[in-house]
């Protein structure tokens, strides 16, 4: 796989489509890897997009350049990684399609670097104004059991010992059964053997409510910028699985006031937390239609 170098990472990525086509960056979620975009990427490539799929920090072949760099897994860090990738590839402006963590990165970039982004499409995760995490109600909190496990030292130790088994729990429970087979999980889970996968995973969740979690100061400017933005001025498509057992479908309802340039929400019946894997043709069609409107892309 090709890679580019930033100040922090060697970022591994794959791409399809011609360099002359409008670029769209597909940012994967957790626990997943760039591999999860294969069918969507193939469809978008046929629709004349240049499709770029990085492995997030801590996943796949992406590696930290220094052992002393804080393993910061927060959205601002992943957003800067995306900008660094775009800079290395010579992309001035680009569209974003993000799933789960990738959706959060899409919202974050729309807030902190709107001049670089033409439009965003987000899968599974609702927008959180100012990037703030609020304690959910009891029903959603129960679905977030895996997050609370990470806050307990014994739980974190268990995840360090059995990271792949932990990821498998989410695949088994976040969507209706039958959407993947063992071979696909095994192929994807190779990306979870990255030496920093557990550290990035734990930091991404623990830093939401624990003030002593490592934070890389190089992203403080982006943190301040994110905290100042409540309403996004970015055309946004949000696709929610109607049978998402991780993020309740109701969590993405009624968010229109936070999107000055428009918010279109689509709920896919019978689809769970991984719409790009469970309904790739529909996702490619929805993303193409939405992103084309703002990306100088021919119909």
CSV table of C-alpha atoms in Angstrom, one decimal:
chain,number,residue,atom,x,y,z
A,1,UNK,CA,0.0,0.0,0.0
A,2,UNK,CA,1.3,3.5,-0.7
A,3,UNK,CA,1.8,5.9,2.2
A,4,UNK,CA,2.5,9.6,2.8
A,5,UNK,CA,4.5,11.1,5.6
A,6,UNK,CA,3.3,13.8,8.0
A,7,UNK,CA,5.0,15.3,11.0
A,8,UNK,CA,3.4,12.5,13.1
A,9,UNK,CA,2.6,9.6,10.9
A,10,UNK,CA,3.3,7.4,7.9
A,11,UNK,CA,-0.2,7.3,6.6
A,12,UNK,CA,-1.2,4.2,4.6
A,13,UNK,CA,-3.9,4.6,2.1
A,14,UNK,CA,-5.4,3.0,-1.1
A,15,UNK,CA,-7.1,4.8,-3.9
A,16,UNK,CA,-9.1,4.2,-7.1
A,17,UNK,CA,-10.1,6.5,-10.0
A,18,UNK,CA,-8.2,9.0,-12.1
A,19,UNK,CA,-6.2,11.8,-10.6
A,20,UNK,CA,-8.2,14.2,-12.8
A,21,UNK,CA,-11.5,13.3,-11.2
A,22,UNK,CA,-12.9,15.2,-8.1
A,23,UNK,CA,-11.5,13.7,-4.9
A,24,UNK,CA,-13.5,12.2,-2.1
A,25,UNK,CA,-11.8,10.9,1.0
A,26,UNK,CA,-13.5,7.9,2.7
A,27,UNK,CA,-12.7,7.8,6.4
A,28,UNK,CA,-13.4,4.5,8.2
A,29,UNK,CA,-14.9,4.0,11.6
A,30,UNK,CA,-14.2,1.9,14.6
A,31,UNK,CA,-13.7,-1.1,14.8
A,32,UNK,CA,-13.0,-1.2,11.0
A,33,UNK,CA,-10.4,-0.4,8.4
A,34,UNK,CA,-10.1,1.1,4.9
A,35,UNK,CA,-11.0,-2.4,3.7
A,36,UNK,CA,-14.6,-1.8,4.6
A,37,UNK,CA,-15.0,0.8,1.8
A,38,UNK,CA,-14.1,-1.6,-1.1
A,39,UNK,CA,-17.6,-2.0,-2.6
A,40,UNK,CA,-18.5,1.7,-2.1
A,41,UNK,CA,-15.2,2.8,-3.5
A,42,UNK,CA,-15.6,0.6,-6.6
A,43,UNK,CA,-19.0,2.1,-7.3
A,44,UNK,CA,-17.8,5.7,-6.8
A,45,UNK,CA,-14.8,5.1,-9.0
A,46,UNK,CA,-17.2,4.0,-11.8
A,47,UNK,CA,-19.0,7.3,-11.2
A,48,UNK,CA,-15.8,9.2,-12.0
A,49,UNK,CA,-14.6,10.0,-8.5
A,50,UNK,CA,-11.0,9.8,-7.3
A,51,UNK,CA,-11.5,7.8,-4.2
A,52,UNK,CA,-8.9,7.9,-1.4
A,53,UNK,CA,-9.1,5.6,1.6
A,54,UNK,CA,-6.6,6.0,4.5
A,55,UNK,CA,-6.1,3.7,7.4
A,56,UNK,CA,-6.8,5.8,10.5
A,57,UNK,CA,-4.0,6.3,13.1
A,58,UNK,CA,-3.6,3.1,15.0
A,59,UNK,CA,-5.1,0.9,12.2
A,60,UNK,CA,-3.6,-1.1,9.4
A,61,UNK,CA,-0.2,-0.1,8.1
A,62,UNK,CA,-0.4,3.5,9.3
A,63,UNK,CA,2.4,4.1,11.9
A,64,UNK,CA,3.5,6.7,14.3
A,65,UNK,CA,7.0,8.0,13.5
A,66,UNK,CA,8.0,8.5,17.1
A,67,UNK,CA,7.5,6.4,20.2
A,68,UNK,CA,7.2,9.6,22.2
A,69,UNK,CA,4.2,11.1,20.4
A,70,UNK,CA,1.1,11.0,22.5
A,71,UNK,CA,-1.4,8.5,21.2
A,72,UNK,CA,-4.2,11.0,20.8
A,73,UNK,CA,-7.3,9.3,19.3
A,74,UNK,CA,-9.6,12.3,19.4
A,75,UNK,CA,-11.4,13.7,16.4
A,76,UNK,CA,-9.2,16.7,16.0
A,77,UNK,CA,-6.1,14.5,15.7
A,78,UNK,CA,-7.8,12.4,13.0
A,79,UNK,CA,-9.0,15.6,11.2
A,80,UNK,CA,-5.5,16.9,11.1
A,81,UNK,CA,-4.3,13.5,9.7
A,82,UNK,CA,-6.9,13.9,6.9
A,83,UNK,CA,-5.6,17.4,6.1
A,84,UNK,CA,-2.0,16.1,6.1
A,85,UNK,CA,-3.0,13.4,3.7
A,86,UNK,CA,-4.7,15.8,1.4
A,87,UNK,CA,-1.7,18.2,1.5
A,88,UNK,CA,0.6,15.4,0.6
A,89,UNK,CA,-1.6,14.4,-2.3
A,90,UNK,CA,-1.9,18.0,-3.5
A,91,UNK,CA,-5.6,18.2,-2.8
A,92,UNK,CA,-6.8,21.8,-2.2
A,93,UNK,CA,-10.5,20.9,-1.7
A,94,UNK,CA,-12.2,17.5,-1.3
A,95,UNK,CA,-15.4,15.8,-0.3
A,96,UNK,CA,-15.7,13.5,2.7
A,97,UNK,CA,-17.7,10.3,3.2
A,98,UNK,CA,-17.1,9.1,6.8
A,99,UNK,CA,-18.5,6.2,8.9
A,100,UNK,CA,-18.6,6.2,12.7
A,101,UNK,CA,-15.3,7.8,13.7
A,102,UNK,CA,-15.0,8.9,10.1
A,103,UNK,CA,-18.4,10.7,10.4
A,104,UNK,CA,-17.0,12.6,13.5
A,105,UNK,CA,-14.0,13.6,11.5
A,106,UNK,CA,-16.2,14.8,8.7
A,107,UNK,CA,-18.2,17.0,11.1
A,108,UNK,CA,-15.0,18.2,12.7
A,109,UNK,CA,-13.4,19.2,9.4
A,110,UNK,CA,-16.6,21.0,8.4
A,111,UNK,CA,-16.2,23.0,11.6
A,112,UNK,CA,-12.4,23.7,11.7
A,113,UNK,CA,-11.5,23.7,8.0
A,114,UNK,CA,-14.6,24.5,5.9
A,115,UNK,CA,-12.4,26.1,3.2
A,116,UNK,CA,-10.9,22.7,2.4
A,117,UNK,CA,-14.2,20.7,2.2
A,118,UNK,CA,-16.8,20.8,-0.5
A,119,UNK,CA,-19.5,18.7,1.2
A,120,UNK,CA,-19.8,15.8,3.8
A,121,UNK,CA,-21.7,12.6,4.1
A,122,UNK,CA,-21.8,10.9,7.5
A,123,UNK,CA,-22.8,7.4,8.3
A,124,UNK,CA,-24.1,6.1,11.7
A,125,UNK,CA,-22.9,8.9,14.0
A,126,UNK,CA,-25.0,12.0,14.7
A,127,UNK,CA,-23.5,15.5,14.9
A,128,UNK,CA,-22.3,16.7,18.3
A,129,UNK,CA,-22.2,20.5,18.4
A,130,UNK,CA,-18.8,21.9,19.4
A,131,UNK,CA,-17.5,18.3,19.5
A,132,UNK,CA,-18.8,17.9,23.0
A,133,UNK,CA,-19.8,14.6,24.5
A,134,UNK,CA,-22.8,14.6,26.7
A,135,UNK,CA,-24.0,11.8,28.9
A,136,UNK,CA,-26.8,10.1,27.0
A,137,UNK,CA,-30.1,8.8,28.5
A,138,UNK,CA,-30.3,5.3,29.9
A,139,UNK,CA,-31.3,3.5,26.8
A,140,UNK,CA,-28.4,4.9,24.7
A,141,UNK,CA,-26.0,4.5,27.7
A,142,UNK,CA,-26.8,0.8,27.9
A,143,UNK,CA,-25.9,0.4,24.2
A,144,UNK,CA,-22.6,2.2,25.0
A,145,UNK,CA,-21.5,-0.5,27.5
A,146,UNK,CA,-18.3,-1.0,25.6
A,147,UNK,CA,-17.3,2.6,26.2
A,148,UNK,CA,-17.9,2.4,29.9
A,149,UNK,CA,-15.8,-0.8,30.0
A,150,UNK,CA,-12.8,1.2,28.8
A,151,UNK,CA,-13.1,3.6,31.8
A,152,UNK,CA,-12.5,0.8,34.2
A,153,UNK,CA,-8.8,-0.1,34.6
A,154,UNK,CA,-9.6,-3.8,34.7
A,155,UNK,CA,-11.8,-3.4,31.5
A,156,UNK,CA,-9.0,-1.6,29.7
A,157,UNK,CA,-6.6,-4.4,30.7
A,158,UNK,CA,-9.0,-7.0,29.3
A,159,UNK,CA,-9.1,-5.1,26.0
A,160,UNK,CA,-5.3,-4.9,25.9
A,161,UNK,CA,-5.2,-8.6,26.3
A,162,UNK,CA,-7.9,-9.4,23.8
A,163,UNK,CA,-8.3,-6.6,21.3
A,164,UNK,CA,-9.6,-8.6,18.4
A,165,UNK,CA,-12.2,-10.4,20.6
A,166,UNK,CA,-13.3,-7.0,21.8
A,167,UNK,CA,-13.8,-5.8,18.3
A,168,UNK,CA,-15.7,-8.9,17.4
A,169,UNK,CA,-18.3,-8.2,20.2
A,170,UNK,CA,-19.2,-5.0,18.3
A,171,UNK,CA,-19.5,-6.6,14.9
A,172,UNK,CA,-21.7,-9.3,16.5
A,173,UNK,CA,-24.1,-6.9,18.2
A,174,UNK,CA,-24.3,-3.6,16.4
A,175,UNK,CA,-26.4,-4.8,13.4
A,176,UNK,CA,-28.9,-7.5,12.5
A,177,UNK,CA,-27.2,-10.9,12.0
A,178,UNK,CA,-25.9,-12.2,8.7
A,179,UNK,CA,-24.1,-9.1,7.4
A,180,UNK,CA,-20.6,-10.5,7.5
A,181,UNK,CA,-18.8,-13.8,7.6
A,182,UNK,CA,-15.8,-15.0,9.6
A,183,UNK,CA,-13.3,-14.6,6.8
A,184,UNK,CA,-14.3,-10.9,6.3
A,185,UNK,CA,-13.9,-10.2,10.0
A,186,UNK,CA,-10.5,-12.0,10.1
A,187,UNK,CA,-9.3,-10.0,7.1
A,188,UNK,CA,-10.4,-6.7,8.6
A,189,UNK,CA,-9.1,-7.6,12.1
A,190,UNK,CA,-5.6,-7.8,10.8
A,191,UNK,CA,-5.7,-4.0,10.9
A,192,UNK,CA,-6.4,-4.2,14.7
A,193,UNK,CA,-3.0,-5.8,15.3
A,194,UNK,CA,-1.4,-2.4,14.7
A,195,UNK,CA,0.8,-1.8,17.7
A,196,UNK,CA,-1.2,1.4,18.6
A,197,UNK,CA,-4.7,0.2,17.9
A,198,UNK,CA,-5.5,-0.4,21.6
A,199,UNK,CA,-3.9,2.9,22.7
A,200,UNK,CA,-5.8,4.9,20.2
A,201,UNK,CA,-9.0,3.1,20.9
A,202,UNK,CA,-8.8,3.7,24.7
A,203,UNK,CA,-7.7,7.3,24.3
A,204,UNK,CA,-10.5,8.1,21.9
A,205,UNK,CA,-13.1,7.1,24.4
A,206,UNK,CA,-11.5,7.7,27.8
A,207,UNK,CA,-10.5,11.3,26.9
A,208,UNK,CA,-14.2,12.3,26.6
A,209,UNK,CA,-14.6,12.3,30.4
A,210,UNK,CA,-11.2,11.8,31.9
A,211,UNK,CA,-9.1,15.0,32.1
A,212,UNK,CA,-5.8,13.1,32.7
A,213,UNK,CA,-5.9,11.2,29.4
A,214,UNK,CA,-3.0,12.0,27.0
A,215,UNK,CA,-3.7,14.9,24.7
A,216,UNK,CA,-1.2,16.0,22.0
A,217,UNK,CA,-0.8,19.8,22.4
A,218,UNK,CA,-0.2,20.2,18.6
A,219,UNK,CA,-3.9,19.9,18.2
A,220,UNK,CA,-4.9,22.5,20.8
A,221,UNK,CA,-5.6,25.1,18.2
A,222,UNK,CA,-8.0,22.8,16.5
A,223,UNK,CA,-9.7,21.9,19.8
A,224,UNK,CA,-10.3,25.6,20.5
A,225,UNK,CA,-11.6,26.2,17.0
A,226,UNK,CA,-14.0,23.2,17.3
A,227,UNK,CA,-15.3,24.4,20.6
A,228,UNK,CA,-16.3,27.7,19.1
A,229,UNK,CA,-18.4,26.2,16.3
A,230,UNK,CA,-21.9,25.1,16.9
A,231,UNK,CA,-23.6,25.5,13.5
A,232,UNK,CA,-22.0,24.0,10.4
A,233,UNK,CA,-22.2,25.8,7.1
A,234,UNK,CA,-21.6,22.7,5.0
A,235,UNK,CA,-24.1,20.6,2.9
A,236,UNK,CA,-24.5,17.5,4.9
A,237,UNK,CA,-26.0,14.0,4.2
A,238,UNK,CA,-26.5,11.8,7.3
A,239,UNK,CA,-27.4,8.1,6.7
A,240,UNK,CA,-28.6,6.1,9.7
A,241,UNK,CA,-29.3,2.4,9.9
A,242,UNK,CA,-32.9,1.9,11.1
A,243,UNK,CA,-31.6,-1.2,13.0
A,244,UNK,CA,-28.5,0.4,14.4
A,245,UNK,CA,-28.0,-1.2,17.8
A,246,UNK,CA,-25.1,1.0,18.8
A,247,UNK,CA,-26.2,4.6,18.0
A,248,UNK,CA,-30.0,4.8,18.3
A,249,UNK,CA,-31.6,6.1,15.1
A,250,UNK,CA,-33.4,8.8,17.2
A,251,UNK,CA,-30.0,10.3,18.0
A,252,UNK,CA,-29.8,11.9,14.5
A,253,UNK,CA,-33.3,13.3,14.5
A,254,UNK,CA,-34.1,17.0,14.7
A,255,UNK,CA,-30.6,18.3,14.1
A,256,UNK,CA,-31.5,20.6,11.1
A,257,UNK,CA,-30.9,23.8,13.1
A,258,UNK,CA,-27.2,23.0,13.3
A,259,UNK,CA,-26.8,22.9,9.5
A,260,UNK,CA,-27.0,26.3,7.8
A,261,UNK,CA,-26.3,24.8,4.4
A,262,UNK,CA,-28.8,22.0,4.7
A,263,UNK,CA,-29.1,18.6,6.5
A,264,UNK,CA,-30.6,15.6,4.7
A,265,UNK,CA,-31.2,12.5,6.9
A,266,UNK,CA,-31.9,9.1,5.3
A,267,UNK,CA,-32.8,6.1,7.4
A,268,UNK,CA,-32.2,2.7,5.8
A,269,UNK,CA,-34.7,0.1,7.1
A,270,UNK,CA,-33.2,-3.2,8.3
A,271,UNK,CA,-29.6,-1.8,8.2
A,272,UNK,CA,-27.4,-1.6,11.3
A,273,UNK,CA,-24.3,0.3,12.3
A,274,UNK,CA,-22.3,-0.5,9.2
A,275,UNK,CA,-24.3,0.9,6.2
A,276,UNK,CA,-21.4,1.0,3.9
A,277,UNK,CA,-20.9,-2.7,4.3
A,278,UNK,CA,-24.5,-3.7,4.7
A,279,UNK,CA,-25.9,-1.6,1.9
A,280,UNK,CA,-22.9,-0.4,-0.3
A,281,UNK,CA,-24.9,0.2,-3.5
A,282,UNK,CA,-27.4,2.5,-1.7
A,283,UNK,CA,-24.6,4.3,0.1
A,284,UNK,CA,-22.6,4.9,-3.1
A,285,UNK,CA,-25.7,6.2,-4.8
A,286,UNK,CA,-26.7,8.5,-1.9
A,287,UNK,CA,-23.2,9.8,-1.4
A,288,UNK,CA,-22.6,10.4,-5.2
A,289,UNK,CA,-25.8,12.3,-5.5
A,290,UNK,CA,-25.2,14.5,-2.4
A,291,UNK,CA,-21.5,15.1,-2.9
A,292,UNK,CA,-21.8,15.9,-6.6
A,293,UNK,CA,-23.9,18.9,-6.0
A,294,UNK,CA,-21.1,20.7,-4.3
A,295,UNK,CA,-18.0,19.2,-5.9
A,296,UNK,CA,-18.1,20.4,-9.5
A,297,UNK,CA,-18.8,16.8,-10.5
A,298,UNK,CA,-20.7,15.9,-13.7
A,299,UNK,CA,-23.9,14.0,-13.1
